[in-house]
Short mmCIF file of C-alpha atoms in Angstrom, two decimals:
data_model
loop_
_atom_site.label_atom_id
_atom_site.label_comp_id
_atom_site.label_asym_id
_atom_site.label_seq_id
_atom_site.Cartn_x
_atom_site.Cartn_y
_atom_site.Cartn_z
CA MET J 1 226.63 110.54 59.56
CA ALA J 2 224.67 106.41 59.71
CA ARG J 3 221.29 106.72 62.61
CA ARG J 4 222.27 103.91 65.45
CA PRO J 5 219.33 101.46 66.24
CA LEU J 6 217.67 101.52 69.56
CA PRO J 7 218.99 99.28 72.11
CA ARG J 8 217.02 95.53 71.87
CA ILE J 9 215.42 96.18 75.48
CA LEU J 10 213.90 99.41 74.79
CA SER J 11 212.23 97.71 71.73
CA SER J 12 211.09 94.80 73.17
CA SER J 13 209.61 97.05 76.39
CA SER J 14 207.74 99.47 74.05
CA ALA J 15 205.72 96.72 72.45
CA SER J 16 205.28 95.00 75.32
CA ILE J 17 203.64 98.40 76.62
CA THR J 18 201.54 98.86 74.10
CA ARG J 19 200.17 94.96 74.17
CA SER J 20 199.46 95.49 77.79
CA ARG J 21 197.16 98.81 77.31
CA GLU J 22 195.50 96.54 74.49
CA ILE J 23 194.45 94.11 76.84
CA ALA J 24 193.33 96.54 80.02
CA ARG J 25 191.31 98.12 77.24
CA THR J 26 190.31 95.37 75.80
CA ALA J 27 189.42 93.41 79.20
CA ALA J 28 187.57 97.16 81.13
CA ASP J 29 185.49 96.46 77.16
CA SER J 30 184.07 93.34 78.31
CA ALA J 31 183.96 93.98 81.98
CA THR J 32 181.21 96.88 81.22
CA ASP J 33 179.61 94.99 78.83
CA VAL J 34 179.46 91.85 81.56
CA LEU J 35 178.92 94.28 84.85
CA HIS J 36 176.74 96.81 82.50
CA PRO J 37 173.02 95.40 84.42
CA LEU J 38 174.66 95.98 87.78
CA ILE J 39 175.89 99.81 86.55
CA THR J 40 172.54 100.64 85.55
CA ILE J 41 170.74 99.12 88.20
CA SER J 42 173.33 101.36 91.07
CA ARG J 43 172.97 104.13 88.91
CA GLY J 44 169.21 103.79 88.79
CA LEU J 45 169.14 103.77 93.12
CA ARG J 46 171.16 106.76 93.31
CA LYS J 47 168.82 108.02 91.41
CA LEU J 48 166.22 107.06 93.24
CA ALA J 49 167.80 107.94 96.84
CA ALA J 50 168.89 111.00 95.55
CA GLY J 51 164.94 111.94 94.70
CA GLY J 52 163.67 110.20 97.89
CA ARG J 53 166.02 112.89 99.81
CA LEU J 54 165.12 115.91 97.78
CA LYS J 55 161.11 114.62 98.21
CA TRP J 56 162.11 114.91 102.20
CA ALA J 57 163.73 117.54 102.67
CA SER J 58 160.64 119.43 100.30
CA LEU J 59 158.32 118.01 103.22
CA PRO J 60 157.59 119.88 105.98
CA LYS J 61 157.90 119.06 109.31
CA GLU J 62 154.96 118.27 110.77
CA ARG J 63 154.07 116.29 107.94
CA ARG J 64 157.06 113.78 108.63
CA GLY J 65 155.84 111.73 112.02
CA PRO J 66 152.26 110.30 110.12
CA ALA J 67 155.19 109.80 106.19
CA LEU J 68 157.51 107.60 108.51
CA PHE J 69 154.59 105.53 110.02
CA LEU J 70 152.75 105.02 106.79
CA ALA J 71 156.39 104.19 105.77
CA ALA J 72 156.48 101.89 108.57
CA ALA J 73 153.28 100.66 108.24
CA CYS J 74 154.09 99.42 104.07
CA VAL J 75 157.35 97.98 105.27
CA LEU J 76 155.35 95.62 108.03
CA VAL J 77 152.45 94.63 105.40
CA VAL J 78 155.12 93.57 103.03
CA ALA J 79 157.09 91.88 105.11
CA LEU J 80 154.11 89.43 106.34
CA ILE J 81 152.46 88.40 103.34
CA PRO J 82 153.52 85.86 101.37
CA TYR J 83 156.60 86.32 98.90
CA GLY J 84 156.90 90.51 99.77
CA PRO J 85 160.07 91.07 100.34
CA LEU J 86 160.85 89.38 96.90
CA LEU J 87 158.55 90.85 95.13
CA ALA J 88 159.38 94.32 97.09
CA LEU J 89 162.70 93.47 95.73
CA ILE J 90 162.23 92.85 92.32
CA THR J 91 160.21 96.19 91.96
CA VAL J 92 162.64 98.46 93.29
CA MET J 93 165.37 96.47 90.88
CA ALA J 94 162.85 96.74 88.04
CA ALA J 95 161.85 100.89 88.77
CA ALA J 96 165.90 101.17 89.22
CA ALA J 97 167.37 99.50 86.05
CA TRP J 98 164.35 101.84 84.49
CA LYS J 99 165.76 105.27 86.01
CA GLY J 100 169.56 104.18 85.55
CA ARG J 101 168.68 103.41 81.32
CA GLU J 102 171.03 105.20 79.28
CA ARG J 103 168.98 108.27 77.64
CA VAL J 104 169.61 109.35 73.78
CA PRO J 105 170.58 112.93 74.55
CA VAL J 106 167.54 114.72 72.32
CA GLN J 107 169.22 117.78 70.87
CA THR J 108 166.70 121.16 71.99
CA GLY J 109 168.16 123.77 70.25
CA PRO J 110 168.97 124.47 66.54
CA GLY J 111 171.96 123.00 64.74
CA GLU J 112 174.55 125.01 63.33
CA ALA J 113 173.38 125.88 60.15
CA GLU J 114 170.14 126.64 61.11
CA THR J 115 172.05 128.85 64.56
CA GLY J 116 174.42 130.20 61.33
CA ARG J 117 170.29 131.05 59.42
CA LEU J 118 168.99 133.20 62.88
CA GLN J 119 172.31 135.02 63.73
CA SER J 120 172.43 136.58 60.32
CA LEU J 121 168.60 137.44 60.22
CA TYR J 122 169.29 138.70 63.57
CA GLU J 123 172.56 141.24 62.02
CA ALA J 124 170.05 141.74 59.04
CA LEU J 125 167.80 143.58 61.96
CA VAL J 126 169.96 145.44 63.25
CA PRO J 127 170.11 148.99 61.52
CA TYR J 128 165.84 149.03 62.09
CA PHE J 129 165.59 147.86 65.25
CA SER J 130 168.48 149.85 67.01
CA VAL J 131 169.51 154.05 67.78
CA PRO J 132 172.80 155.25 68.51
CA GLU J 133 170.95 156.26 71.99
CA ASP J 134 170.03 153.19 73.48
CA PRO J 135 172.00 152.49 76.50
CA ALA J 136 171.40 149.00 76.11
CA PRO J 137 169.89 147.63 72.92
CA LEU J 138 168.48 144.78 71.95
CA PHE J 139 169.38 144.38 68.43
CA ALA J 140 173.45 145.10 68.30
CA HIS J 141 175.88 144.00 66.05
CA GLY J 142 177.58 140.72 67.27
CA GLY J 143 174.93 140.15 69.82
CA GLU J 144 173.12 137.16 70.92
CA TRP J 145 169.74 136.58 68.44
CA ASP J 146 168.15 134.25 71.78
CA LYS J 147 167.49 137.23 73.66
CA ALA J 148 165.78 138.76 70.67
CA PHE J 149 164.19 135.66 69.06
CA SER J 150 162.03 133.69 71.36
CA ASP J 151 160.69 130.88 69.61
CA TYR J 152 161.66 129.90 66.22
CA GLU J 153 160.24 126.74 63.97
CA PHE J 154 162.07 125.06 60.60
CA ASP J 155 160.84 123.42 58.23
CA ALA J 156 162.72 120.38 56.50
CA ASP J 157 164.75 122.41 54.11
CA GLY J 158 165.73 124.52 56.74
CA ARG J 159 164.03 127.37 56.46
CA ILE J 160 162.47 129.40 58.93
CA SER J 161 158.56 128.70 58.58
CA THR J 162 157.75 130.08 62.39
CA LEU J 163 159.32 133.07 64.01
CA ARG J 164 158.48 134.99 66.95
CA MET J 165 160.60 137.97 68.02
CA LYS J 166 160.67 140.97 70.06
CA TYR J 167 161.22 144.42 69.39
CA PRO J 168 162.37 147.51 71.09
CA ALA J 169 159.66 149.99 72.33
CA TYR J 170 160.86 153.14 70.37
CA PHE J 171 160.08 151.06 67.15
CA THR J 172 157.48 153.15 64.61
CA ASP J 173 155.14 149.31 64.34
CA GLY J 174 152.26 152.27 63.52
CA GLU J 175 153.93 153.40 60.41
CA ALA J 176 152.84 151.29 57.52
CA ALA J 177 156.23 151.70 56.14
CA SER J 178 158.37 150.95 58.59
CA ARG J 179 156.35 147.76 59.43
CA ALA J 180 156.57 146.87 55.62
CA ARG J 181 160.46 147.72 55.85
CA ILE J 182 160.58 144.88 58.34
CA GLU J 183 158.32 142.39 56.32
CA GLN J 184 159.83 143.14 53.59
CA LEU J 185 163.79 141.81 54.60
CA LEU J 186 161.97 139.07 56.69
CA HIS J 187 160.26 137.54 53.38
CA ALA J 188 163.84 138.30 51.73
CA LYS J 189 165.58 136.61 54.19
CA SER J 190 163.43 133.97 55.38
CA GLY J 191 162.86 132.22 51.38
CA ARG J 192 160.57 133.57 48.28
CA GLY J 193 158.56 132.02 47.05
CA ARG J 194 156.54 131.13 50.03
CA GLU J 195 153.30 133.40 51.39
CA TYR J 196 154.28 134.91 55.86
CA HIS J 197 151.83 135.71 58.13
CA PHE J 198 152.62 138.75 60.36
CA ALA J 199 150.83 139.43 63.36
CA TRP J 200 151.78 142.45 65.14
CA ASP J 201 151.48 143.21 68.81
CA GLU J 202 151.98 146.78 69.10
CA GLU J 203 151.19 146.87 72.92
CA GLY J 204 153.59 143.92 73.88
CA ASN J 205 156.11 144.93 71.26
CA GLN J 206 156.58 141.48 69.36
CA LEU J 207 156.01 139.99 65.89
CA VAL J 208 155.15 136.96 64.97
CA MET J 209 155.75 136.13 60.46
CA SER J 210 154.95 132.44 60.21
CA VAL J 211 154.57 131.18 56.50
CA LEU J 212 151.05 130.24 55.47
CA PRO J 213 150.11 126.67 53.94
CA ALA J 214 149.02 126.69 50.28
CA LEU J 215 145.07 127.80 50.49
CA SER J 216 143.75 123.91 47.95
CA THR J 217 142.66 124.40 44.33
CA SER J 218 140.98 121.85 44.18
CA ILE J 219 137.30 122.54 45.55
CA ALA J 220 135.09 122.57 42.06
CA ALA J 221 131.81 124.66 41.65
CA GLN J 222 129.41 122.32 44.27
CA PRO J 223 126.03 122.92 45.80
CA PHE J 224 126.86 124.95 49.63
CA VAL J 225 124.99 124.96 51.99
CA THR J 226 123.95 128.66 52.69
CA THR J 227 120.74 130.20 52.60
CA PRO J 228 118.75 132.45 50.49
CA GLY J 229 120.98 135.90 50.45
CA GLU J 230 124.61 134.16 51.30
CA THR J 231 126.69 133.37 48.81
CA VAL J 232 130.13 131.99 48.96
CA ILE J 233 132.73 133.92 46.86
CA GLY J 234 135.55 131.46 48.08
CA PHE J 235 137.63 129.81 50.35
CA THR J 236 140.08 131.15 52.88
CA ASP J 237 142.34 130.26 56.01
CA ALA J 238 141.74 127.81 58.84
CA GLY J 239 141.13 130.48 61.59
CA ALA J 240 140.48 133.79 59.55
CA VAL J 241 136.87 133.13 60.22
CA GLN J 242 134.45 131.46 62.62
CA ARG J 243 132.54 129.06 60.16
CA THR J 244 133.50 125.84 58.06
CA MET J 245 131.06 124.16 55.58
CA PRO J 246 131.24 120.67 54.52
CA VAL J 247 133.07 120.54 51.01
CA THR J 248 133.86 117.81 48.31
CA ASP J 249 137.71 118.61 47.69
CA GLY J 250 138.85 116.58 45.10
CA GLU J 251 137.43 112.54 45.97
CA GLU J 252 137.14 113.58 49.59
CA THR J 253 134.47 115.67 51.94
CA CYS J 254 136.34 117.95 54.36
CA ASP J 255 135.02 121.19 56.25
CA ALA J 256 136.67 124.70 54.64
CA PRO J 257 136.96 127.56 55.69
CA PRO J 258 134.51 130.12 53.15
CA VAL J 259 134.12 133.01 52.26
CA VAL J 260 130.73 133.60 52.61
CA TRP J 261 129.44 137.48 51.14
CA ARG J 262 125.51 138.50 52.63
CA THR J 263 123.21 140.35 49.79
CA GLY J 264 119.97 141.57 50.74
CA ALA J 265 118.18 144.33 52.79
CA ARG J 266 119.93 144.28 55.98
CA SER J 267 123.31 143.57 53.80
CA THR J 268 126.23 146.61 54.82
CA GLU J 269 127.74 145.12 51.39
CA PRO J 270 125.24 144.53 49.30
CA HIS J 271 127.27 145.81 45.97
CA LEU J 272 130.74 143.79 44.89
CA LEU J 273 133.80 144.89 42.96
CA VAL J 274 135.87 142.14 41.32
CA VAL J 275 139.37 143.58 40.02
CA GLY J 276 142.09 141.31 38.23
CA GLU J 277 144.87 140.78 35.84
CA PRO J 278 143.73 138.91 32.52
CA GLY J 279 143.62 134.90 33.54
CA SER J 280 143.44 136.07 36.91
CA GLY J 281 140.22 134.18 37.48
CA THR J 282 137.55 136.92 37.67
CA THR J 283 135.06 135.49 35.03
CA THR J 284 135.23 132.56 37.49
CA LEU J 285 134.55 134.22 39.95
CA LEU J 286 131.07 136.18 38.54
CA ARG J 287 130.17 132.25 36.74
CA SER J 288 130.47 130.93 40.43
CA ILE J 289 128.24 133.34 41.54
CA ALA J 290 125.32 133.29 38.80
CA LEU J 291 125.46 128.98 39.71
CA GLN J 292 124.98 129.80 43.35
CA THR J 293 122.08 132.95 43.24
CA LEU J 294 120.00 130.82 40.63
CA ARG J 295 118.59 128.76 43.01
CA TYR J 296 116.77 131.45 44.15
CA GLY J 297 117.02 134.61 42.19
CA ASP J 298 116.96 135.98 38.63
CA VAL J 299 120.18 136.99 36.66
CA LEU J 300 121.81 139.50 34.22
CA ILE J 301 124.46 138.90 32.40
CA ILE J 302 126.41 141.72 30.72
CA GLU J 303 129.69 140.73 29.17
CA GLY J 304 131.95 143.47 27.72
CA SER J 305 134.53 141.48 26.19
CA GLY J 306 132.23 139.32 24.04
CA THR J 307 133.94 136.02 24.50
CA GLY J 308 131.02 133.72 25.46
CA GLU J 309 132.40 132.82 28.60
CA TYR J 310 128.83 132.74 29.64
CA ALA J 311 127.19 130.66 26.89
CA CYS J 312 126.28 128.47 29.19
CA LEU J 313 123.84 129.76 31.15
CA THR J 314 122.05 131.06 27.83
CA GLY J 315 118.09 130.05 28.22
CA ARG J 316 118.35 129.16 31.17
CA SER J 317 115.47 129.13 33.93
CA GLY J 318 116.62 132.21 35.88
CA VAL J 319 118.71 133.61 33.35
CA LEU J 320 116.58 136.76 32.01
CA ALA J 321 119.00 138.14 29.64
CA VAL J 322 123.11 137.17 28.46
CA GLU J 323 124.32 140.39 26.16
CA CYS J 324 127.31 141.05 24.72
CA GLY J 325 126.53 143.72 22.69
CA LEU J 326 126.12 147.70 23.69
CA ALA J 327 122.52 147.72 22.19
CA GLY J 328 121.66 145.41 24.40
CA ALA J 329 123.47 146.05 27.65
CA LEU J 330 121.75 149.68 27.31
CA ALA J 331 118.94 148.33 26.39
CA THR J 332 118.84 145.91 29.64
CA LEU J 333 120.58 148.13 31.96
CA GLU J 334 118.00 149.92 31.63
CA TRP J 335 115.09 147.50 32.29
CA ALA J 336 117.24 146.77 35.14
CA ALA J 337 117.21 151.25 36.47
CA HIS J 338 113.01 150.83 36.10
CA GLU J 339 112.75 147.35 37.43
CA THR J 340 114.96 148.86 40.53
CA GLU J 341 112.16 152.06 40.33
CA ARG J 342 109.19 149.58 40.35
CA ARG J 343 110.05 147.55 43.03
CA LEU J 344 110.89 150.12 45.22
CA ILE J 345 107.40 151.59 44.40
CA SER J 346 105.90 148.90 45.27
CA ALA J 347 107.03 147.94 48.60
CA ASN J 348 106.33 151.33 49.43
CA ARG J 349 102.34 151.36 48.74
CA ALA J 350 102.14 147.98 50.49
CA ARG J 351 104.05 149.61 53.41
CA GLN J 352 101.76 152.49 53.33
CA ALA J 353 98.44 150.39 53.24
CA GLY J 354 99.89 147.91 55.81
CA HIS J 355 100.24 145.32 53.85
CA PRO J 356 103.14 143.47 53.30
CA ALA J 357 105.79 142.88 50.05
CA PRO J 358 104.46 142.27 46.91
CA GLU J 359 106.27 138.09 46.57
CA ASP J 360 107.71 139.97 42.85
CA THR J 361 109.85 142.49 44.89
CA LYS J 362 111.36 139.58 46.99
CA ARG J 363 112.94 137.45 44.38
CA PRO J 364 116.39 138.56 44.22
CA LEU J 365 117.72 140.14 41.27
CA TRP J 366 121.69 139.73 40.23
CA ILE J 367 123.33 141.70 37.26
CA LEU J 368 126.54 140.68 36.31
CA LEU J 369 128.71 142.89 34.73
CA ASP J 370 132.06 141.61 33.17
CA ARG J 371 134.27 144.41 31.91
CA PRO J 372 131.80 147.33 31.53
CA SER J 373 135.00 149.53 30.73
CA ILE J 374 134.74 147.91 27.22
CA PHE J 375 131.26 149.57 27.04
CA GLY J 376 132.09 152.45 28.25
CA HIS J 377 135.02 152.92 24.97
CA LEU J 378 132.48 151.80 22.67
CA ALA J 379 129.81 154.40 23.61
CA ALA J 380 132.05 157.09 24.26
CA ALA J 381 132.94 156.65 20.39
CA ASP J 382 129.35 156.47 18.99
CA GLY J 383 127.98 159.21 21.03
CA ARG J 384 125.97 157.07 23.29
CA THR J 385 125.49 156.77 27.47
CA ASP J 386 128.36 155.12 28.84
CA PRO J 387 126.24 151.64 30.53
CA GLN J 388 127.74 152.85 34.04
CA GLN J 389 125.36 155.71 34.11
CA LEU J 390 122.41 153.36 34.34
CA LEU J 391 123.86 151.90 37.44
CA GLN J 392 123.20 154.59 39.68
CA VAL J 393 119.75 152.79 40.69
CA PRO J 394 120.47 149.49 41.04
CA LEU J 395 123.64 150.44 43.04
CA ARG J 396 121.86 153.03 45.39
CA HIS J 397 118.59 151.67 45.97
CA GLY J 398 119.05 147.93 45.16
CA ARG J 399 119.39 147.03 48.68
CA ALA J 400 115.75 148.25 49.33
CA ALA J 401 114.78 146.24 45.80
CA ASN J 402 117.16 143.25 46.55
CA VAL J 403 118.92 143.92 43.47
CA THR J 404 122.52 143.52 43.62
CA VAL J 405 125.31 144.26 41.34
CA VAL J 406 128.22 142.31 40.76
CA VAL J 407 131.38 144.63 38.61
CA ALA J 408 134.31 142.97 37.32
CA ASP J 409 136.86 144.84 35.44
CA GLN J 410 140.68 145.45 35.19
CA PHE J 411 143.78 147.25 36.97
CA ASP J 412 144.81 148.60 33.51
CA THR J 413 141.00 150.05 33.12
CA LEU J 414 139.93 151.17 37.05
CA ASP J 415 140.21 154.22 36.44
CA THR J 416 137.09 154.21 33.77
CA LEU J 417 135.27 153.19 36.64
CA SER J 418 132.30 155.92 38.04
CA ASP J 419 132.23 157.18 41.70
CA THR J 420 129.14 155.82 41.89
CA VAL J 421 130.25 151.66 41.20
CA ARG J 422 133.82 152.84 43.60
CA GLN J 423 131.46 154.29 46.43
CA HIS J 424 128.81 151.57 46.56
CA THR J 425 130.41 148.80 45.86
CA ARG J 426 131.78 147.80 49.45
CA ALA J 427 132.47 144.41 49.38
CA ARG J 428 135.65 143.83 46.87
CA VAL J 429 138.03 141.10 45.47
CA VAL J 430 141.31 141.46 43.90
CA LEU J 431 142.87 138.32 42.00
CA GLY J 432 145.98 137.49 40.00
CA PRO J 433 149.21 138.65 41.07
CA ALA J 434 149.29 142.15 42.51
CA SER J 435 151.91 144.44 44.20
CA PRO J 436 150.65 145.26 48.42
CA GLU J 437 150.15 148.67 46.90
CA GLN J 438 147.16 147.23 44.05
CA VAL J 439 146.00 145.50 46.90
CA GLU J 440 145.92 148.58 48.77
CA SER J 441 143.76 150.35 46.64
CA VAL J 442 141.11 148.67 45.97
CA LEU J 443 140.67 146.35 49.72
CA GLY J 444 141.52 149.77 50.92
CA ALA J 445 144.04 148.23 53.65
CA PRO J 446 147.39 146.32 53.29
CA PRO J 447 146.94 142.48 52.96
CA HIS J 448 148.99 140.52 56.20
CA THR J 449 150.84 138.91 53.95
CA THR J 450 153.32 139.14 51.22
CA PRO J 451 151.75 137.74 47.40
CA THR J 452 153.92 135.85 45.56
CA ALA J 453 154.88 136.19 42.09
CA VAL J 454 153.70 133.15 40.23
CA VAL J 455 149.97 132.19 41.47
CA PRO J 456 146.59 129.69 40.28
CA PRO J 457 143.49 130.81 38.70
CA GLY J 458 140.90 132.41 41.64
CA ARG J 459 143.61 133.29 43.81
CA GLY J 460 143.42 136.48 46.01
CA TYR J 461 142.22 138.74 48.47
CA ALA J 462 139.12 139.60 49.52
CA ARG J 463 137.73 142.17 51.92
CA LEU J 464 133.81 142.92 53.16
CA GLY J 465 132.91 146.16 54.09
CA THR J 466 135.37 147.08 57.08
CA GLY J 467 136.61 143.58 57.63
CA PRO J 468 140.05 142.29 57.43
CA VAL J 469 141.49 141.50 54.59
CA LEU J 470 140.95 137.63 53.56
CA ARG J 471 143.15 135.11 51.45
CA LEU J 472 141.14 134.14 48.99
CA GLN J 473 140.70 130.89 46.34
CA VAL J 474 137.94 131.29 44.17
CA PRO J 475 135.85 127.48 43.90
CA ALA J 476 137.06 126.03 40.21
CA THR J 477 134.26 127.22 37.59
CA PRO J 478 135.23 127.27 34.11
CA ASP J 479 133.19 127.30 30.61
CA PRO J 480 132.10 123.56 30.28
CA TYR J 481 131.99 124.75 26.74
CA ASP J 482 135.76 125.30 26.98
CA ASP J 483 138.04 122.50 25.27
CA ALA J 484 140.95 123.20 28.56
CA THR J 485 138.26 122.19 31.12
CA SER J 486 138.70 119.01 32.97
CA GLU J 487 135.92 116.13 32.38
CA ALA J 488 135.29 116.43 36.52
CA HIS J 489 135.09 120.26 36.68
CA ARG J 490 132.94 120.42 33.08
CA GLN J 491 130.86 117.52 34.37
CA ALA J 492 130.61 119.97 38.42
CA VAL J 493 129.00 123.01 36.66
CA ILE J 494 126.74 121.66 34.01
CA ASP J 495 125.48 120.35 37.01
CA LEU J 496 124.24 123.03 38.76
CA LEU J 497 123.22 124.46 35.45
CA PRO J 498 119.34 124.88 35.80
CA GLU J 499 116.98 123.74 33.09
CA ARG J 500 116.85 125.62 29.68
CA GLN J 501 113.32 127.64 29.60
CA VAL J 502 112.59 126.75 25.30
CA PRO J 503 115.25 124.40 23.56
CA LEU J 504 116.44 126.10 20.51
CA ASP J 505 115.41 123.75 17.95
CA SER J 506 111.93 123.74 19.45
CA ALA J 507 109.74 126.13 16.76
CA PRO J 508 110.65 124.97 13.34
CA VAL J 509 111.78 127.49 10.82
CA GLU J 510 108.33 127.66 8.83
CA ALA J 511 106.87 129.04 12.19
CA ALA J 512 108.73 132.47 11.96
CA VAL J 513 107.51 132.92 8.19
CA PRO J 514 104.52 135.07 8.75
CA ALA J 515 101.67 133.71 6.28
CA GLU J 516 100.67 135.06 3.00
CA GLY J 517 97.35 137.77 2.37
#
């Protein structure tokens, strides 16, 4: 059956109604635009009046009389001065316009994506922070995450950068395994590839997780502002130490927090152990220490790898020897043991006679051993003495004789180090990628951060004695004879090298041939 058209009167009336609505809407918008200043001032006057009523209501009764008298006096003064009422009216209108202006609402809470990320993290923590016996659990499936997370921040990519959370008092936060599980979960859920710092407040049952910025790798070798007996191992996070020093970072000069290792007669950590993987920067650290100590002491260098990483120091002033062979290493360490004994005897005789210690016992002597485990294998195969046995005297009595020992080796040969080396090297450094278990096995305490899989050379952790575990970045001190070294770093190392004692070509070849007869 065909559809009958609407009557003419109905169609015309609906069109007129639609047109009337459009006209009314346009008129309302125009009126709003025209009357917008008046609406703004009216809104401001209403807010000012409401504020005045609240102020009057909160005013004590004994102060209302003086307040009325002061207001009346102000009105009288304004009325008597020229153009006073006009200026007062303009002031009130301006204040009302400012108070009644439209403000853009500021988003105070997290967005939809950020809320979803917080809720997901909350749900992942429920199995670790809840027990069936808890009548009012803080963490429960489908619960409110804002009751557990009191503070949070997100980076530009929408990932969590700072999180403060509460946890139940019955959680075993005193156990390292329990804390490690929570840290691993937060690390995985908040985004890998970043380094997180975890601060446990066991007394207040709170945990603060924050993303640490990357340490600067552009600080090269340079004359650091230190006193004799102080050596800069590297640089750490701001606030981790109570000292900063001016350094040149690239082309700029800034203040950086250093990790300063103090040696000498009053040091509690007179010797250092450095452990890392190949290419992690252990040789770079020893080279940096040698350049710093040559300003006021003598250095003995024994290189087990035999790659010539310390060739730039050969023949320099203050460098007593650079040995790469087993025979030279044994002879050098034997001399160092006798020198330590001689210093002890001389200082003891001087003290018994009531005289100050001789000057030749005050000059620091540094013994740097890079990969001594290689010499141990060679000595065992050749039936000779392990060089580490000759370190017993310098390690045990070196602090009193101003003798410092620095040993660097790798993780795979760590078990070959003697007990004497392990007991007397109380300052420890771990460089390169390492698991928390490896870091704890060397430093004696786990790190408070999550190590990343890929780290630059010279990046690791340091612990001096029983102090805290600090993040560390060793200053760039490459071999200046290496072709892969940049020109800026090469020149920085060359500027720190002492002068040569005897030039290599100073003696003619004929002088080495004995005269006939």
